[in-house]
Short mmCIF file of C-alpha atoms in Angstrom, two decimals:
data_model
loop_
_atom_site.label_atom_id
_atom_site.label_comp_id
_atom_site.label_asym_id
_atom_site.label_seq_id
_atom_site.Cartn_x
_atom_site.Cartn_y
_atom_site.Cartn_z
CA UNK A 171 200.01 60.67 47.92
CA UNK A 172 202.68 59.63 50.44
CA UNK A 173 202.08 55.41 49.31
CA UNK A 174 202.15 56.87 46.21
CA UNK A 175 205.33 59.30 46.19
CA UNK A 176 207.30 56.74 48.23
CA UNK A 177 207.10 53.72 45.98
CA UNK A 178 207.92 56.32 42.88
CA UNK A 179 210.56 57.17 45.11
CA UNK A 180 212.74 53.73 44.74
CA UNK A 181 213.49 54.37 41.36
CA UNK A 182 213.84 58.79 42.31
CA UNK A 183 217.31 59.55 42.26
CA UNK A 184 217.65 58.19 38.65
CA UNK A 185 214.46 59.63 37.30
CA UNK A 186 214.82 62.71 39.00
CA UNK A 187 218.45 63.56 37.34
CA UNK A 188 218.69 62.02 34.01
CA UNK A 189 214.80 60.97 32.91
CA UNK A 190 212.31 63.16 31.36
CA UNK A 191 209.56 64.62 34.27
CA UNK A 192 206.46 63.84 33.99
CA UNK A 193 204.98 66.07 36.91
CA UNK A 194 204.10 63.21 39.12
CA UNK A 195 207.77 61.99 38.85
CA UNK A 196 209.03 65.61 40.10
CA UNK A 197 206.64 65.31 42.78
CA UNK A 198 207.76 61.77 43.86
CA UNK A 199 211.37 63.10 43.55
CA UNK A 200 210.69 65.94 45.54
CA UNK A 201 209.52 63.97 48.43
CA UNK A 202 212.08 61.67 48.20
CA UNK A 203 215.01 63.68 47.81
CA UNK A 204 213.70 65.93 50.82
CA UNK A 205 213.62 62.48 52.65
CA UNK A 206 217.24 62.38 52.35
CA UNK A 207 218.13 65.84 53.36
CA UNK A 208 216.47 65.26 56.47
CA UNK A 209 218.32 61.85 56.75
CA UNK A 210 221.35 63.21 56.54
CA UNK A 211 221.99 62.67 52.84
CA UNK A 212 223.00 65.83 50.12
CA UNK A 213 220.67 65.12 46.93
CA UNK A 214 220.21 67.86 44.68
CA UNK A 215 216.98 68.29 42.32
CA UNK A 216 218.03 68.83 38.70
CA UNK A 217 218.62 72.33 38.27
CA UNK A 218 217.04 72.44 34.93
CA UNK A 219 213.94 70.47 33.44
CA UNK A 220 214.41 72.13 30.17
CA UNK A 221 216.16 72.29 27.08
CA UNK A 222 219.86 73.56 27.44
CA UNK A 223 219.04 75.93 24.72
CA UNK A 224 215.99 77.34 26.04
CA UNK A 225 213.01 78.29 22.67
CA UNK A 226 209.95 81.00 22.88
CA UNK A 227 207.38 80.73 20.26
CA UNK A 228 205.49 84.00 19.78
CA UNK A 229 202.50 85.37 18.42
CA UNK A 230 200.71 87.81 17.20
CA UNK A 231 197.07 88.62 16.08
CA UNK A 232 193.53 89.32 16.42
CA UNK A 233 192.33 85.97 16.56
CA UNK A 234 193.44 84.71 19.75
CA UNK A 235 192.89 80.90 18.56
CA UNK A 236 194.79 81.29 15.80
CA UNK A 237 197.55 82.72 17.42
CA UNK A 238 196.91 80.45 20.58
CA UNK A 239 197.79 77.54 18.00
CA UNK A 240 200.72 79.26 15.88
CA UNK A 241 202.57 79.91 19.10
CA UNK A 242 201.92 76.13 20.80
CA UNK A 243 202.49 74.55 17.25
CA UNK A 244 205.90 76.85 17.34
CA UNK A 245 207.19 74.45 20.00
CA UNK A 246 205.69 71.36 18.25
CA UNK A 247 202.67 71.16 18.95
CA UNK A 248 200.08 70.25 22.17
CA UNK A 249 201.04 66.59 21.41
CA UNK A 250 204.26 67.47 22.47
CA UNK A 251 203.11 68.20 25.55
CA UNK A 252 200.00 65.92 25.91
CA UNK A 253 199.38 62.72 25.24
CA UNK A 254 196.39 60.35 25.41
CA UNK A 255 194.75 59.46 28.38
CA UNK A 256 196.32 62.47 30.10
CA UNK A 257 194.81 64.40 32.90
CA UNK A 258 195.99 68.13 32.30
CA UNK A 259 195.34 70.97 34.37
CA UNK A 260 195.27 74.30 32.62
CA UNK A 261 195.62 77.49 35.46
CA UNK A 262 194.83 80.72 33.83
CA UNK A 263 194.51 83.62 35.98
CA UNK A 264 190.57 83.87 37.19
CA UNK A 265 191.76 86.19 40.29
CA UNK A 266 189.70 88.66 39.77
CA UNK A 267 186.08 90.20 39.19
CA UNK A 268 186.70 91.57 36.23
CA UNK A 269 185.99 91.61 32.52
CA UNK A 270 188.33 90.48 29.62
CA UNK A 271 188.61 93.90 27.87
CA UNK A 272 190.27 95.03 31.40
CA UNK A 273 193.13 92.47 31.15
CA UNK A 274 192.97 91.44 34.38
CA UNK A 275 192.45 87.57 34.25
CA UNK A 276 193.43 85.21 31.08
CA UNK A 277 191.48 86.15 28.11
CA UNK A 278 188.76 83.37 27.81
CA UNK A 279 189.67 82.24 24.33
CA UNK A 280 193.14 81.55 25.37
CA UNK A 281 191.93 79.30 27.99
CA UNK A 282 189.17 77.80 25.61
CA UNK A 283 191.51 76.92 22.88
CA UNK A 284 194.68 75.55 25.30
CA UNK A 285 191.74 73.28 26.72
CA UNK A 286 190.15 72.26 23.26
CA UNK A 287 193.99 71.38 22.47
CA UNK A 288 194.46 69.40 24.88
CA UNK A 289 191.29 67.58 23.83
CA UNK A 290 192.52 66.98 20.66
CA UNK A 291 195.33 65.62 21.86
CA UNK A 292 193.81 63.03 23.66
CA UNK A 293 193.67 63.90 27.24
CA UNK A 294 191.21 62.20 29.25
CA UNK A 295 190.69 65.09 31.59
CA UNK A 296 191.19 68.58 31.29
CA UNK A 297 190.80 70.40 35.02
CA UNK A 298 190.42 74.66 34.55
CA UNK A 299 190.59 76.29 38.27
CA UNK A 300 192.40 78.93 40.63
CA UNK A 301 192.15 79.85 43.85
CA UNK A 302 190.85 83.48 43.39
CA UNK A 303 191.00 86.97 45.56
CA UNK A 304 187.85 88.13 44.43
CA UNK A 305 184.75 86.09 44.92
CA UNK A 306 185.46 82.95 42.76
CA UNK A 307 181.64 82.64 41.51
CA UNK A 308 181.85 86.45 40.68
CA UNK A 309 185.29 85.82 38.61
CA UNK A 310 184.55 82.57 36.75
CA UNK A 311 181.62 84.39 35.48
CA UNK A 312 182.95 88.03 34.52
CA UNK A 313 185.83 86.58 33.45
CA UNK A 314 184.30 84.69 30.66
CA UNK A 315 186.55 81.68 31.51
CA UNK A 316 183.00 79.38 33.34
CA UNK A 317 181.25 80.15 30.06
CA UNK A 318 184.32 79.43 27.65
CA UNK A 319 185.01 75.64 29.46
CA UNK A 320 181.56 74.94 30.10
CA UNK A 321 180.48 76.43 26.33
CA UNK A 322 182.83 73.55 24.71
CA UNK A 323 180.48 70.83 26.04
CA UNK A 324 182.66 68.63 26.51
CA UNK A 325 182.70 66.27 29.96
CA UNK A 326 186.42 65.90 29.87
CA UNK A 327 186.64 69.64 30.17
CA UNK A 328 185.70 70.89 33.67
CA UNK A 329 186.07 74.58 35.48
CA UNK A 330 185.46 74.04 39.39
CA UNK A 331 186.15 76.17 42.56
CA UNK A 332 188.71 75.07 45.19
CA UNK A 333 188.40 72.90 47.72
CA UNK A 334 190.12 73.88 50.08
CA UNK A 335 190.49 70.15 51.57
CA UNK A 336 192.54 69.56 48.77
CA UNK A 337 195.62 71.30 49.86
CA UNK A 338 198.24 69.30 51.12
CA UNK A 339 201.73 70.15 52.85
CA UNK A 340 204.79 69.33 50.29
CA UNK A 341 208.48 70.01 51.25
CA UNK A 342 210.35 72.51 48.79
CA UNK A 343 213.71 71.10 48.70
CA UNK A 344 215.44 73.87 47.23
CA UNK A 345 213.39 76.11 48.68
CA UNK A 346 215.38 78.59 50.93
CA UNK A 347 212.48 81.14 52.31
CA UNK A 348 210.32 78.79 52.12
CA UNK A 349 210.71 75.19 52.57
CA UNK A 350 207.87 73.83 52.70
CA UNK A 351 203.93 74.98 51.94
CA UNK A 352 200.71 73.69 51.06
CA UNK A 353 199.78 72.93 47.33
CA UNK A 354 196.63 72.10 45.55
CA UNK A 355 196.67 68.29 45.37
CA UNK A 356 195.15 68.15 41.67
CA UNK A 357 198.13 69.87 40.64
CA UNK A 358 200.11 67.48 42.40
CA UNK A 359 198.26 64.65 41.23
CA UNK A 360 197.77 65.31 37.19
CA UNK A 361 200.15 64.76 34.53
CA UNK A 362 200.41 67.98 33.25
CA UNK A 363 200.11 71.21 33.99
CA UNK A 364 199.97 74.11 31.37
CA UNK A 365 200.18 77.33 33.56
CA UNK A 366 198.74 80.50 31.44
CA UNK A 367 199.71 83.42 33.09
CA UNK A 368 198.16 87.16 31.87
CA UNK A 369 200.98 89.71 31.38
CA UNK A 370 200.04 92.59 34.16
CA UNK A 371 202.01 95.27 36.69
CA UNK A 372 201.73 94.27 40.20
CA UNK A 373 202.30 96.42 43.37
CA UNK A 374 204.00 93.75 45.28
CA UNK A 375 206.41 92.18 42.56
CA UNK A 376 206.30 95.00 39.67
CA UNK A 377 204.79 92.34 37.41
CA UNK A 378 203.25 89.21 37.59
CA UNK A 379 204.22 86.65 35.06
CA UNK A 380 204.16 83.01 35.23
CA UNK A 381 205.80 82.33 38.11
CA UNK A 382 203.48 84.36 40.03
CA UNK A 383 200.99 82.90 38.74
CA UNK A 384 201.82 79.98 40.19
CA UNK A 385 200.36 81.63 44.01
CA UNK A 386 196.93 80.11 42.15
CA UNK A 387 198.01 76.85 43.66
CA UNK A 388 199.05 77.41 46.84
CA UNK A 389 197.04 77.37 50.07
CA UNK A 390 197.82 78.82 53.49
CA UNK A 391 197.58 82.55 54.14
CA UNK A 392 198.73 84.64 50.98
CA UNK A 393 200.14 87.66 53.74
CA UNK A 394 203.05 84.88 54.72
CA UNK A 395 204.06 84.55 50.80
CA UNK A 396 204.47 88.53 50.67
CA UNK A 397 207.05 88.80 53.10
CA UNK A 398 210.66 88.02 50.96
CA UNK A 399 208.16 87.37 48.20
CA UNK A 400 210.67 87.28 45.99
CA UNK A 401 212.47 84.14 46.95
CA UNK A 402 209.18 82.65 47.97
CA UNK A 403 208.16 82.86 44.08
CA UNK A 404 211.37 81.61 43.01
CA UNK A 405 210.93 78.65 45.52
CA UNK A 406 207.45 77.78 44.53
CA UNK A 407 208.75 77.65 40.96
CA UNK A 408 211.34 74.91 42.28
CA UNK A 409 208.71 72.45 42.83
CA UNK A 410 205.50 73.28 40.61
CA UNK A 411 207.46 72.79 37.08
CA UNK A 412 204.92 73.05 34.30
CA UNK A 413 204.94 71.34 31.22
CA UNK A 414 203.79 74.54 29.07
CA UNK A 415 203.67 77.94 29.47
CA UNK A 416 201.16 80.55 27.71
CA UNK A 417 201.59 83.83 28.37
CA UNK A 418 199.10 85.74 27.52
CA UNK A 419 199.76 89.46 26.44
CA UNK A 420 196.71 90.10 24.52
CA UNK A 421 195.75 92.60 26.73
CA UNK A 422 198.71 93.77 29.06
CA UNK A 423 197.68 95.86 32.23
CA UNK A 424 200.72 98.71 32.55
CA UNK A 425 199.55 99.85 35.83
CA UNK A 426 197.06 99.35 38.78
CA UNK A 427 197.73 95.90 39.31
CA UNK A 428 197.16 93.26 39.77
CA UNK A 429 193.14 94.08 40.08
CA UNK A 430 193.05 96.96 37.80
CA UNK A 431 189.66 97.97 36.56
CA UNK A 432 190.95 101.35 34.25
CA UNK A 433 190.77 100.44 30.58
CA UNK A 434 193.48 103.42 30.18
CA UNK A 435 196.04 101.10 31.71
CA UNK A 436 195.39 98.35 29.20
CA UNK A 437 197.71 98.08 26.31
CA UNK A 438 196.06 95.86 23.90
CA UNK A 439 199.33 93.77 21.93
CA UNK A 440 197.07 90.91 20.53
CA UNK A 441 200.42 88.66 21.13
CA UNK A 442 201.12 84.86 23.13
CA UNK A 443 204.20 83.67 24.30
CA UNK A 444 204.65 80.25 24.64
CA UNK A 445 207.75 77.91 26.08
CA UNK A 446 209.19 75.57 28.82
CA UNK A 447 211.56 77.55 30.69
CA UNK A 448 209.42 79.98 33.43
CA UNK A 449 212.52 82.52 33.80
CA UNK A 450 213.15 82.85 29.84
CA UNK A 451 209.15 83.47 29.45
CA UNK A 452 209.27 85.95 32.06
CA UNK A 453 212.34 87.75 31.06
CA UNK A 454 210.74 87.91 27.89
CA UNK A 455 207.78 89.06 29.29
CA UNK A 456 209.01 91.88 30.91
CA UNK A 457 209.92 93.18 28.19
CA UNK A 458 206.55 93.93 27.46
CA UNK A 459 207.03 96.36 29.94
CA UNK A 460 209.69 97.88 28.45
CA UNK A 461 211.70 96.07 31.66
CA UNK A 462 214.24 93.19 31.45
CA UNK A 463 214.59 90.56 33.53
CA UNK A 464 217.02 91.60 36.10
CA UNK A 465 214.69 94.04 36.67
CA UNK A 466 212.15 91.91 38.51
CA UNK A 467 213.17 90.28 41.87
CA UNK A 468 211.44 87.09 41.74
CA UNK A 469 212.91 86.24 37.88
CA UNK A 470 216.32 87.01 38.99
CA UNK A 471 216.22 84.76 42.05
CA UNK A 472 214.15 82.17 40.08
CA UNK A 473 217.64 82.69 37.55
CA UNK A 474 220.17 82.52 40.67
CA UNK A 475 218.77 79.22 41.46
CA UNK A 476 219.38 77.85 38.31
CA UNK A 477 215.38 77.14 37.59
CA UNK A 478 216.41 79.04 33.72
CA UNK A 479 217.45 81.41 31.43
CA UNK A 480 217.23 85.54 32.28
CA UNK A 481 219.43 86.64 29.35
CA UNK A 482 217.17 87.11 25.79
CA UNK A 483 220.46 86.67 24.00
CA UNK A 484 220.84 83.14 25.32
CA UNK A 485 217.18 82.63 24.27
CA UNK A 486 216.05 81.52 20.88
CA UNK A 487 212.48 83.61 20.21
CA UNK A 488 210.62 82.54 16.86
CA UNK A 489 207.39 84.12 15.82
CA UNK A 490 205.17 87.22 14.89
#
């Protein structure tokens, strides 16, 4: 990874600021960049990976591929995103032992069709994991997310527990609480990664989003990230850019999270929200909550770093 990030790293500076990121190139940059803070130098990462105008696509249904689709196709569709010969990592939530109807983890036919997507669009791998609180052969299993990869039959598609040799220690160069931390090196290593949150309340951070979702590919001890969490979150989020966001809200827990396990806390909305920009999904996912953005720590120091857009009215939102 080092070899690797160091010869991307001759070309960085002018990939990092004005070319478009592939998620190996933000890595490389990363590395880089931090390279010269510690040499003395004063590199900034780009501030924002996005569009200037920053675009949901939303929607809403009982068929969760069908709306899985209409929201992705919203933004252009998966070819957009992925192209051939790809390898893509898709991170739902799989945290916990718990069924779908409970809206604890990412419904399995979200997962199933974002992977199938990325199938069609030519991606030579597809990689479906997350480090887990529960017992991850107990989660991939209620969860229906082992059954949904594994049911498509496909060998590109693949749904595997973590390793935990595979973390590796990556500087955060914007990071301010925390500056540097150990990430799963498949993330690292692929060429996209489509992060698909669920929408649910959490005791820690009020709600956890996509950005918090995001704690599904870090290593280390978990207690550490909890302290200033906020910032933490917002940090991660300045390294581990993903290409695509799906929120899923099909079932959003309003309480007793994030392990839940009362069905009278689940507010089934049948909806997806997909986009680019983590702090303009968030925002408008907390919403869902009948919350705004400001309202949640992590999104507004994710904002204050300038990683996207808090304000809905700066946001364009198309869908059902």
């Amino acid at each position: 990874m080092g070899a690797d990030a160091t010869k991307k790293g001759q070309k960085g500076p002018d990939i990092c600021l004005h070319g478009r990121l592939t998620r190996r190139d933000f890595v490389a940059c990363g590395a880089v960049l931090s390279a010269a803070t510690l040499a003395g130098g004063l590199v900034a990462l780009p501030r924002r990976a996005h569009a200037a105008v920053p675009f949901l696509s939303t929607a809403t249904g009982t068929n969760y591929k069908n709306i899985v689709i209409d929201a992705v196709d919203g933004l252009g569709g998966m070819k957009i995103f992925v192209t051939s010969g790809d390898v893509v990592v898709v991170k739902p939530n799989i945290g916990w032992n718990s069924t779908p109807e409970l809206g604890g983890n990412t419904h399995p036919d979200v997962v199933r069709t974002l992977v199938e997507l990325c199938l069609d669009a030519g991606a030579s791998k597809v990689k479906v994991f997350d480090r887990t609180c529960h017992d991850a052969r107990k989660t991939y299993d209620s969860s229906g997310i082992q059954a949904a990869v594994e049911g498509l039959g496909d060998s590109r598609a693949t749904i595997s527990f973590i390793d935990d040799r595979k973390f590796v220690s990556m500087p955060i160069p914007m990071g301010t609480a925390l500056t540097e931390w150990e990430f799963y090196k498949d993330v690292l290593d692929a060429d996209r990664l489509i992060n698909v949150p669920v929408a649910k309340n959490h005791g820690s951070t009020t709600l956890t989003l996509s950005m918090k979702n995001l704690m599904g590919v870090i290593g280390g001890n978990r207690g550490q990230i909890h302290w200033n969490i906020d910032q933490k979150l917002a940090d991660i989020s300045s390294l581990i850019k993903p290409n695509l966001i799906v929120l899923d809200a099909t079932r959003v827990m309003l309480k007793g999270g994030p392990s839940g396990g009362d069905i009278k806390n689940v507010s089934v909305q049948n909806h997806v929200v997909a986009g680019t920009d983590p702090v303009a999904v968030d925002s408008y996912g907390a919403t869902l909550f009948g919350m705004k953005g400001t309202d949640i720590g992590h999104i507004r120091a994710a904002h204050d770093m300038g990683l996207g857009e808090i304000d809905l009215a700066k946001i364009t939102v198309k869908g059902t």
